[in-house]
């Protein structure tokens, strides 16, 4: 029977969540209308229906009334009555008809829980407000292609008459979220009116708490069904909890004709997104041999206008050459975007249909994808593989391989990786391919080591007497640990086993000699162990033995990085006093990494969901810091921060540069002119080079403005100026990033915590986030 029923308002989102469940072994089908879901239910018995039905209602850009109608058709159906879990996929940037669709669910008598954070892309919810990269959504330009303004408060989407409660972070992290939701939903409901709860979230652990609470409640409260409205990140966690070891999905894929998908076909890509990220992805696709056809908006006014470009695309495909079509418009007019997308889709569908071989497809932007599939008559698809978050390859009911991706998702290689998977799926299943076995299903390149684009990350265990072993185990057992990277621990096998025991978790901790020997299966932790710790090392005590081991863990990780065997380093905390006891006189991790990699100058960046800060000076006395600060050092620090923010996906970050003195010296009242001498020349030089750096700013003002979203990055002049606000605003999910090294390095933003070491009570969220950011900012092995 159908265990999960999902509604998405665009196709790329539907494919994204569908792959989350398919990857867990659940038989999953993507359906392109509510009517098609009913047809599947009618023509199959309960035992053979897909376990997960994902219905794309294509309702993001329709009139609000129409969106409400189709949403009600999905969740008011007999399929919904029999499904155990009801999930409404929403856009992580809160676009579309979210309000009307959720209102339709309330009209059906359902409660709604809205958990709209997507921590994987640093899209969070705090105080009921949506944020992107720490900036309030309504203060970004991420809605530049939309005809309306983004919401400042999520409650605005639900309408003035809705019964709405907020589950803040304290409630989410309390351990009693199920009770809170029960009270909130039943207490806020008045009479026959269901209620809605908006849930704050900044980390995957926050989303996991929501999933656990709803599963505990069996998705019901006060006799009503609960519909969970969430992003792909929420779906990923929910799928992991609902997944099974059943081989039903793989068997069904084979019986549905994956093996008859045929020899390689030409590939046609359509880039329908207006984002700068999509343009960069297209350039990398061109590097793979695609010919890009840049079509002006005027050429898409009427079908007769684009016929010459259609002919060009057909000629390329008939010759077996990959082609890509995109709209060459610097600024998108929202009033014209619908017509442009429809005509672009008509062009793509006509080119893909022939007259040569039917083409496989890569489609960027959910609206574009759906328009193309509708034009080709596709009614359903089966998700096969995912190369990055949201980038999915599916098999359509007409035998095409279709790669899709939301326009704002993915790094610059996303489209190229989709192309690589499509080629591999075709070639590995061709009768002439050496690895082809008649009757065997196709093998995804995502799971093939030679094609795996996830970076290798060296994870150092830190001081073995502190919480390092526990946070390392906890992070690597997180559901997302191996999704975006391939981590190998440098540490002590026995100590990690003790860490797992302290946490009360099961882990397969395996010693390997090299990175190449590691196997990246969920629940397995690969460890390179230099055998430096004794078995009876006590918890919570400063020692030269543990300090020396931590030193060598860093040395080995750096050697692997310099040799190109890992692309990033993620470090658990070490203890400076223990390091010094062992004779290794370094102020901390940052300086130790710089020493081993032969770099004279690096910078420390602290990252939380709310504020990011980079330091001009760190582990030196305050008087020494003021003496060391000079325009060149300030300029180099800002440039390193600017580059790091760009690597994290912010093309033109807004950077606030702190002053040294209170009130930025207040025109000479405080200090001796340090701002004018040491900071202002650097800011002027940076601005002349096009970097959006502003200052010198009073530090208290700078952090206040950053906290409300005015700045992407703050530049602190000395250690406590930056660390103090960070530890107030987000240490539990904070990450320490070293920028300026040959490989990226991230770390937890807390110490060894000797007082709680070995007790199993440490918060592992910072280490989970550190590993995620290491994966996000590290290149793939092929690009390293």
PDB file of C-alpha atoms in Angstrom, residues 73-275:
ATOM      1  CA  UNK A  73      -7.496  17.037  -4.768  1.00  0.00           C
ATOM      2  CA  UNK A  74      -4.287  15.312  -3.653  1.00  0.00           C
ATOM      3  CA  UNK A  75      -4.832  15.336   0.103  1.00  0.00           C
ATOM      4  CA  UNK A  76      -8.563  14.772  -0.079  1.00  0.00           C
ATOM      5  CA  UNK A  77      -8.234  11.632  -2.211  1.00  0.00           C
ATOM      6  CA  UNK A  78      -8.753   8.002  -1.237  1.00  0.00           C
ATOM      7  CA  UNK A  79      -4.994   7.551  -1.670  1.00  0.00           C
ATOM      8  CA  UNK A  80      -4.460  10.141   1.076  1.00  0.00           C
ATOM      9  CA  UNK A  81      -6.946   8.339   3.312  1.00  0.00           C
ATOM     10  CA  UNK A  82      -4.847   5.179   3.202  1.00  0.00           C
ATOM     11  CA  UNK A  83      -1.407   6.818   3.415  1.00  0.00           C
ATOM     12  CA  UNK A  84       0.353   6.814   6.758  1.00  0.00           C
ATOM     13  CA  UNK A  85       2.348  10.014   6.140  1.00  0.00           C
ATOM     14  CA  UNK A  86       1.152  13.164   4.363  1.00  0.00           C
ATOM     15  CA  UNK A  87       3.904  15.521   3.217  1.00  0.00           C
ATOM     16  CA  UNK A  88       3.577  18.871   1.447  1.00  0.00           C
ATOM     17  CA  UNK A  89       6.862  19.789  -0.273  1.00  0.00           C
ATOM     18  CA  UNK A  90       7.497  23.527  -0.112  1.00  0.00           C
ATOM     19  CA  UNK A  91      10.137  25.665  -1.768  1.00  0.00           C
ATOM     20  CA  UNK A  92      13.099  26.509   0.470  1.00  0.00           C
ATOM     21  CA  UNK A  93      12.852  30.143  -0.671  1.00  0.00           C
ATOM     22  CA  UNK A  94       9.110  30.180   0.139  1.00  0.00           C
ATOM     23  CA  UNK A  95       8.016  30.817  -3.442  1.00  0.00           C
ATOM     24  CA  UNK A  96       4.712  29.755  -4.927  1.00  0.00           C
ATOM     25  CA  UNK A  97       1.204  29.400  -3.530  1.00  0.00           C
ATOM     26  CA  UNK A  98       2.217  28.053  -0.150  1.00  0.00           C
ATOM     27  CA  UNK A  99      -0.479  29.959   1.732  1.00  0.00           C
ATOM     28  CA  UNK A 100      -3.471  28.931  -0.403  1.00  0.00           C
ATOM     29  CA  UNK A 101      -2.305  25.329  -0.576  1.00  0.00           C
ATOM     30  CA  UNK A 102      -1.878  25.074   3.194  1.00  0.00           C
ATOM     31  CA  UNK A 103      -5.272  26.745   3.683  1.00  0.00           C
ATOM     32  CA  UNK A 104      -6.780  24.024   1.473  1.00  0.00           C
ATOM     33  CA  UNK A 105      -5.344  21.391   3.806  1.00  0.00           C
ATOM     34  CA  UNK A 106      -6.908  23.120   6.795  1.00  0.00           C
ATOM     35  CA  UNK A 107     -10.224  23.204   4.929  1.00  0.00           C
ATOM     36  CA  UNK A 108      -9.972  19.429   4.606  1.00  0.00           C
ATOM     37  CA  UNK A 109      -9.728  19.208   8.403  1.00  0.00           C
ATOM     38  CA  UNK A 110      -5.969  18.622   8.652  1.00  0.00           C
ATOM     39  CA  UNK A 111      -3.537  20.219  11.057  1.00  0.00           C
ATOM     40  CA  UNK A 112      -0.361  21.568   9.423  1.00  0.00           C
ATOM     41  CA  UNK A 113       3.201  21.609  10.775  1.00  0.00           C
ATOM     42  CA  UNK A 114       5.454  23.903   8.698  1.00  0.00           C
ATOM     43  CA  UNK A 115       9.159  23.013   9.010  1.00  0.00           C
ATOM     44  CA  UNK A 116      10.627  25.001   6.139  1.00  0.00           C
ATOM     45  CA  UNK A 117      14.346  25.112   6.946  1.00  0.00           C
ATOM     46  CA  UNK A 118      16.904  23.667   4.544  1.00  0.00           C
ATOM     47  CA  UNK A 119      20.168  23.611   6.536  1.00  0.00           C
ATOM     48  CA  UNK A 120      22.016  21.905   3.679  1.00  0.00           C
ATOM     49  CA  UNK A 121      21.839  25.211   1.801  1.00  0.00           C
ATOM     50  CA  UNK A 122      21.952  27.411   4.924  1.00  0.00           C
ATOM     51  CA  UNK A 123      18.288  28.362   4.544  1.00  0.00           C
ATOM     52  CA  UNK A 124      16.927  28.607   8.046  1.00  0.00           C
ATOM     53  CA  UNK A 125      13.923  29.731  10.082  1.00  0.00           C
ATOM     54  CA  UNK A 126      14.385  31.756  13.259  1.00  0.00           C
ATOM     55  CA  UNK A 127      11.615  33.466  15.198  1.00  0.00           C
ATOM     56  CA  UNK A 128       9.173  32.441  12.481  1.00  0.00           C
ATOM     57  CA  UNK A 129      11.193  34.359   9.872  1.00  0.00           C
ATOM     58  CA  UNK A 130      12.918  32.826   6.836  1.00  0.00           C
ATOM     59  CA  UNK A 131      16.661  33.408   6.351  1.00  0.00           C
ATOM     60  CA  UNK A 132      19.086  32.587   3.521  1.00  0.00           C
ATOM     61  CA  UNK A 133      22.818  32.467   4.328  1.00  0.00           C
ATOM     62  CA  UNK A 134      22.062  34.275   7.579  1.00  0.00           C
ATOM     63  CA  UNK A 135      20.206  37.139   5.863  1.00  0.00           C
ATOM     64  CA  UNK A 136      16.475  37.672   6.189  1.00  0.00           C
ATOM     65  CA  UNK A 137      14.871  36.510   2.973  1.00  0.00           C
ATOM     66  CA  UNK A 138      13.070  39.805   2.414  1.00  0.00           C
ATOM     67  CA  UNK A 139      16.456  41.563   2.435  1.00  0.00           C
ATOM     68  CA  UNK A 140      18.023  39.404  -0.281  1.00  0.00           C
ATOM     69  CA  UNK A 141      17.642  39.521  -4.066  1.00  0.00           C
ATOM     70  CA  UNK A 142      16.646  35.855  -4.264  1.00  0.00           C
ATOM     71  CA  UNK A 143      13.120  36.789  -5.399  1.00  0.00           C
ATOM     72  CA  UNK A 144      14.333  38.999  -8.247  1.00  0.00           C
ATOM     73  CA  UNK A 145      12.532  36.830 -10.813  1.00  0.00           C
ATOM     74  CA  UNK A 146       9.268  36.838  -8.831  1.00  0.00           C
ATOM     75  CA  UNK A 147       6.365  39.209  -9.393  1.00  0.00           C
ATOM     76  CA  UNK A 148       5.775  39.714  -5.646  1.00  0.00           C
ATOM     77  CA  UNK A 149       7.894  40.437  -2.573  1.00  0.00           C
ATOM     78  CA  UNK A 150       9.210  37.653  -0.315  1.00  0.00           C
ATOM     79  CA  UNK A 151       7.600  37.165   3.101  1.00  0.00           C
ATOM     80  CA  UNK A 152       9.213  38.754   6.147  1.00  0.00           C
ATOM     81  CA  UNK A 153       7.187  36.465   8.448  1.00  0.00           C
ATOM     82  CA  UNK A 154       6.070  32.949   7.533  1.00  0.00           C
ATOM     83  CA  UNK A 155       2.760  33.557   9.303  1.00  0.00           C
ATOM     84  CA  UNK A 156       1.988  36.097   6.557  1.00  0.00           C
ATOM     85  CA  UNK A 157       1.622  33.192   4.141  1.00  0.00           C
ATOM     86  CA  UNK A 158      -1.095  31.552   6.220  1.00  0.00           C
ATOM     87  CA  UNK A 159      -3.503  34.450   6.189  1.00  0.00           C
ATOM     88  CA  UNK A 160      -4.916  36.665   8.978  1.00  0.00           C
ATOM     89  CA  UNK A 161      -7.559  34.196  10.145  1.00  0.00           C
ATOM     90  CA  UNK A 162      -5.297  31.180  10.615  1.00  0.00           C
ATOM     91  CA  UNK A 163      -4.747  29.682  14.073  1.00  0.00           C
ATOM     92  CA  UNK A 164      -0.936  29.743  14.136  1.00  0.00           C
ATOM     93  CA  UNK A 165       1.588  28.897  16.854  1.00  0.00           C
ATOM     94  CA  UNK A 166       5.390  29.125  16.750  1.00  0.00           C
ATOM     95  CA  UNK A 167       7.698  26.339  17.897  1.00  0.00           C
ATOM     96  CA  UNK A 168      10.910  28.219  18.634  1.00  0.00           C
ATOM     97  CA  UNK A 169      14.339  26.652  18.812  1.00  0.00           C
ATOM     98  CA  UNK A 170      14.002  26.122  22.574  1.00  0.00           C
ATOM     99  CA  UNK A 171      10.907  23.984  21.994  1.00  0.00           C
ATOM    100  CA  UNK A 172      12.478  22.131  19.074  1.00  0.00           C
ATOM    101  CA  UNK A 173      15.563  21.273  21.126  1.00  0.00           C
ATOM    102  CA  UNK A 174      13.780  20.572  24.394  1.00  0.00           C
ATOM    103  CA  UNK A 175      13.333  16.852  23.870  1.00  0.00           C
ATOM    104  CA  UNK A 176       9.596  17.268  24.304  1.00  0.00           C
ATOM    105  CA  UNK A 177       8.557  18.552  20.891  1.00  0.00           C
ATOM    106  CA  UNK A 178       5.809  15.931  20.470  1.00  0.00           C
ATOM    107  CA  UNK A 179       4.056  17.193  23.598  1.00  0.00           C
ATOM    108  CA  UNK A 180       4.518  20.795  22.479  1.00  0.00           C
ATOM    109  CA  UNK A 181       2.972  20.065  19.068  1.00  0.00           C
ATOM    110  CA  UNK A 182       0.039  18.241  20.612  1.00  0.00           C
ATOM    111  CA  UNK A 183      -0.701  21.132  22.939  1.00  0.00           C
ATOM    112  CA  UNK A 184      -0.120  23.755  20.244  1.00  0.00           C
ATOM    113  CA  UNK A 185      -2.274  22.099  17.604  1.00  0.00           C
ATOM    114  CA  UNK A 186      -5.152  21.155  19.852  1.00  0.00           C
ATOM    115  CA  UNK A 187      -4.931  24.316  21.972  1.00  0.00           C
ATOM    116  CA  UNK A 188      -4.782  26.753  19.045  1.00  0.00           C
ATOM    117  CA  UNK A 189      -7.645  25.086  17.188  1.00  0.00           C
ATOM    118  CA  UNK A 190     -10.991  26.727  17.762  1.00  0.00           C
ATOM    119  CA  UNK A 191     -14.049  24.587  17.241  1.00  0.00           C
ATOM    120  CA  UNK A 192     -13.882  22.969  13.841  1.00  0.00           C
ATOM    121  CA  UNK A 193     -10.851  24.993  12.687  1.00  0.00           C
ATOM    122  CA  UNK A 194      -7.555  23.046  12.504  1.00  0.00           C
ATOM    123  CA  UNK A 195      -4.335  24.733  13.589  1.00  0.00           C
ATOM    124  CA  UNK A 196      -0.889  25.275  12.130  1.00  0.00           C
ATOM    125  CA  UNK A 197       2.511  25.321  13.834  1.00  0.00           C
ATOM    126  CA  UNK A 198       5.519  27.086  12.308  1.00  0.00           C
ATOM    127  CA  UNK A 199       8.746  25.410  13.412  1.00  0.00           C
ATOM    128  CA  UNK A 200      12.094  27.170  13.717  1.00  0.00           C
ATOM    129  CA  UNK A 201      15.118  25.284  12.420  1.00  0.00           C
ATOM    130  CA  UNK A 202      18.803  25.956  11.812  1.00  0.00           C
ATOM    131  CA  UNK A 203      20.440  22.506  11.683  1.00  0.00           C
ATOM    132  CA  UNK A 204      19.637  18.988  10.452  1.00  0.00           C
ATOM    133  CA  UNK A 205      19.222  17.996  14.092  1.00  0.00           C
ATOM    134  CA  UNK A 206      16.362  20.487  14.393  1.00  0.00           C
ATOM    135  CA  UNK A 207      14.592  18.904  11.421  1.00  0.00           C
ATOM    136  CA  UNK A 208      15.239  15.444  12.821  1.00  0.00           C
ATOM    137  CA  UNK A 209      13.518  16.463  16.037  1.00  0.00           C
ATOM    138  CA  UNK A 210      10.436  17.406  14.003  1.00  0.00           C
ATOM    139  CA  UNK A 211      10.425  14.077  12.159  1.00  0.00           C
ATOM    140  CA  UNK A 212      10.814  12.136  15.414  1.00  0.00           C
ATOM    141  CA  UNK A 213       8.004  14.077  17.078  1.00  0.00           C
ATOM    142  CA  UNK A 214       5.551  13.541  14.220  1.00  0.00           C
ATOM    143  CA  UNK A 215       6.375   9.841  13.967  1.00  0.00           C
ATOM    144  CA  UNK A 216       5.826   9.565  17.714  1.00  0.00           C
ATOM    145  CA  UNK A 217       2.410  11.165  17.212  1.00  0.00           C
ATOM    146  CA  UNK A 218       1.672   8.944  14.199  1.00  0.00           C
ATOM    147  CA  UNK A 219       1.028  12.194  12.289  1.00  0.00           C
ATOM    148  CA  UNK A 220      -2.136  12.872  14.300  1.00  0.00           C
ATOM    149  CA  UNK A 221      -3.216  15.303  17.004  1.00  0.00           C
ATOM    150  CA  UNK A 222      -6.628  15.684  18.641  1.00  0.00           C
ATOM    151  CA  UNK A 223      -8.154  13.188  16.219  1.00  0.00           C
ATOM    152  CA  UNK A 224      -6.995  15.084  13.123  1.00  0.00           C
ATOM    153  CA  UNK A 225      -4.397  14.144  10.528  1.00  0.00           C
ATOM    154  CA  UNK A 226      -1.190  16.218  10.490  1.00  0.00           C
ATOM    155  CA  UNK A 227       0.319  17.264   7.181  1.00  0.00           C
ATOM    156  CA  UNK A 228       4.036  18.047   7.370  1.00  0.00           C
ATOM    157  CA  UNK A 229       5.030  20.938   5.107  1.00  0.00           C
ATOM    158  CA  UNK A 230       8.772  20.942   4.553  1.00  0.00           C
ATOM    159  CA  UNK A 231      11.696  21.196   2.166  1.00  0.00           C
ATOM    160  CA  UNK A 232      13.845  18.528   0.571  1.00  0.00           C
ATOM    161  CA  UNK A 233      16.015  18.570   3.696  1.00  0.00           C
ATOM    162  CA  UNK A 234      13.026  17.572   5.791  1.00  0.00           C
ATOM    163  CA  UNK A 235      12.142  14.837   3.282  1.00  0.00           C
ATOM    164  CA  UNK A 236      15.692  13.482   3.452  1.00  0.00           C
ATOM    165  CA  UNK A 237      15.523  12.980   7.212  1.00  0.00           C
ATOM    166  CA  UNK A 238      11.991  11.586   7.111  1.00  0.00           C
ATOM    167  CA  UNK A 239      12.941   9.123   4.365  1.00  0.00           C
ATOM    168  CA  UNK A 240      15.905   7.859   6.366  1.00  0.00           C
ATOM    169  CA  UNK A 241      13.578   7.077   9.277  1.00  0.00           C
ATOM    170  CA  UNK A 242      10.954   5.391   7.098  1.00  0.00           C
ATOM    171  CA  UNK A 243      13.349   3.472   4.851  1.00  0.00           C
ATOM    172  CA  UNK A 244      13.758  -0.274   4.951  1.00  0.00           C
ATOM    173  CA  UNK A 245      16.192  -2.869   3.680  1.00  0.00           C
ATOM    174  CA  UNK A 246      13.621  -4.097   1.211  1.00  0.00           C
ATOM    175  CA  UNK A 247      14.875  -4.768  -2.331  1.00  0.00           C
ATOM    176  CA  UNK A 248      11.422  -4.054  -3.694  1.00  0.00           C
ATOM    177  CA  UNK A 249      12.482  -0.766  -5.331  1.00  0.00           C
ATOM    178  CA  UNK A 250      15.421  -2.297  -7.195  1.00  0.00           C
ATOM    179  CA  UNK A 251      13.279  -5.225  -8.326  1.00  0.00           C
ATOM    180  CA  UNK A 252      10.539  -2.927  -9.536  1.00  0.00           C
ATOM    181  CA  UNK A 253      13.012  -0.774 -11.472  1.00  0.00           C
ATOM    182  CA  UNK A 254      14.245  -3.890 -13.277  1.00  0.00           C
ATOM    183  CA  UNK A 255      10.717  -5.066 -14.072  1.00  0.00           C
ATOM    184  CA  UNK A 256       9.704  -1.597 -15.262  1.00  0.00           C
ATOM    185  CA  UNK A 257      12.197  -1.764 -18.080  1.00  0.00           C
ATOM    186  CA  UNK A 258      15.357  -0.083 -16.924  1.00  0.00           C
ATOM    187  CA  UNK A 259      17.347  -2.729 -18.725  1.00  0.00           C
ATOM    188  CA  UNK A 260      15.667  -1.876 -22.000  1.00  0.00           C
ATOM    189  CA  UNK A 261      16.485   1.813 -21.857  1.00  0.00           C
ATOM    190  CA  UNK A 262      18.827   1.249 -24.736  1.00  0.00           C
ATOM    191  CA  UNK A 263      22.090   2.466 -26.175  1.00  0.00           C
ATOM    192  CA  UNK A 264      23.388   6.035 -25.715  1.00  0.00           C
ATOM    193  CA  UNK A 265      21.139   8.809 -26.989  1.00  0.00           C
ATOM    194  CA  UNK A 266      21.864  12.468 -27.637  1.00  0.00           C
ATOM    195  CA  UNK A 267      21.348  14.728 -24.625  1.00  0.00           C
ATOM    196  CA  UNK A 268      19.501  18.036 -24.691  1.00  0.00           C
ATOM    197  CA  UNK A 269      19.758  20.442 -21.767  1.00  0.00           C
ATOM    198  CA  UNK A 270      17.416  23.334 -21.032  1.00  0.00           C
ATOM    199  CA  UNK A 271      18.534  25.919 -18.512  1.00  0.00           C
ATOM    200  CA  UNK A 272      15.364  27.745 -17.579  1.00  0.00           C
ATOM    201  CA  UNK A 273      16.530  29.334 -14.329  1.00  0.00           C
ATOM    202  CA  UNK A 274      17.411  33.004 -14.042  1.00  0.00           C
ATOM    203  CA  UNK A 275      20.035  32.466 -11.321  1.00  0.00           C
TER     204      UNK A 275
END
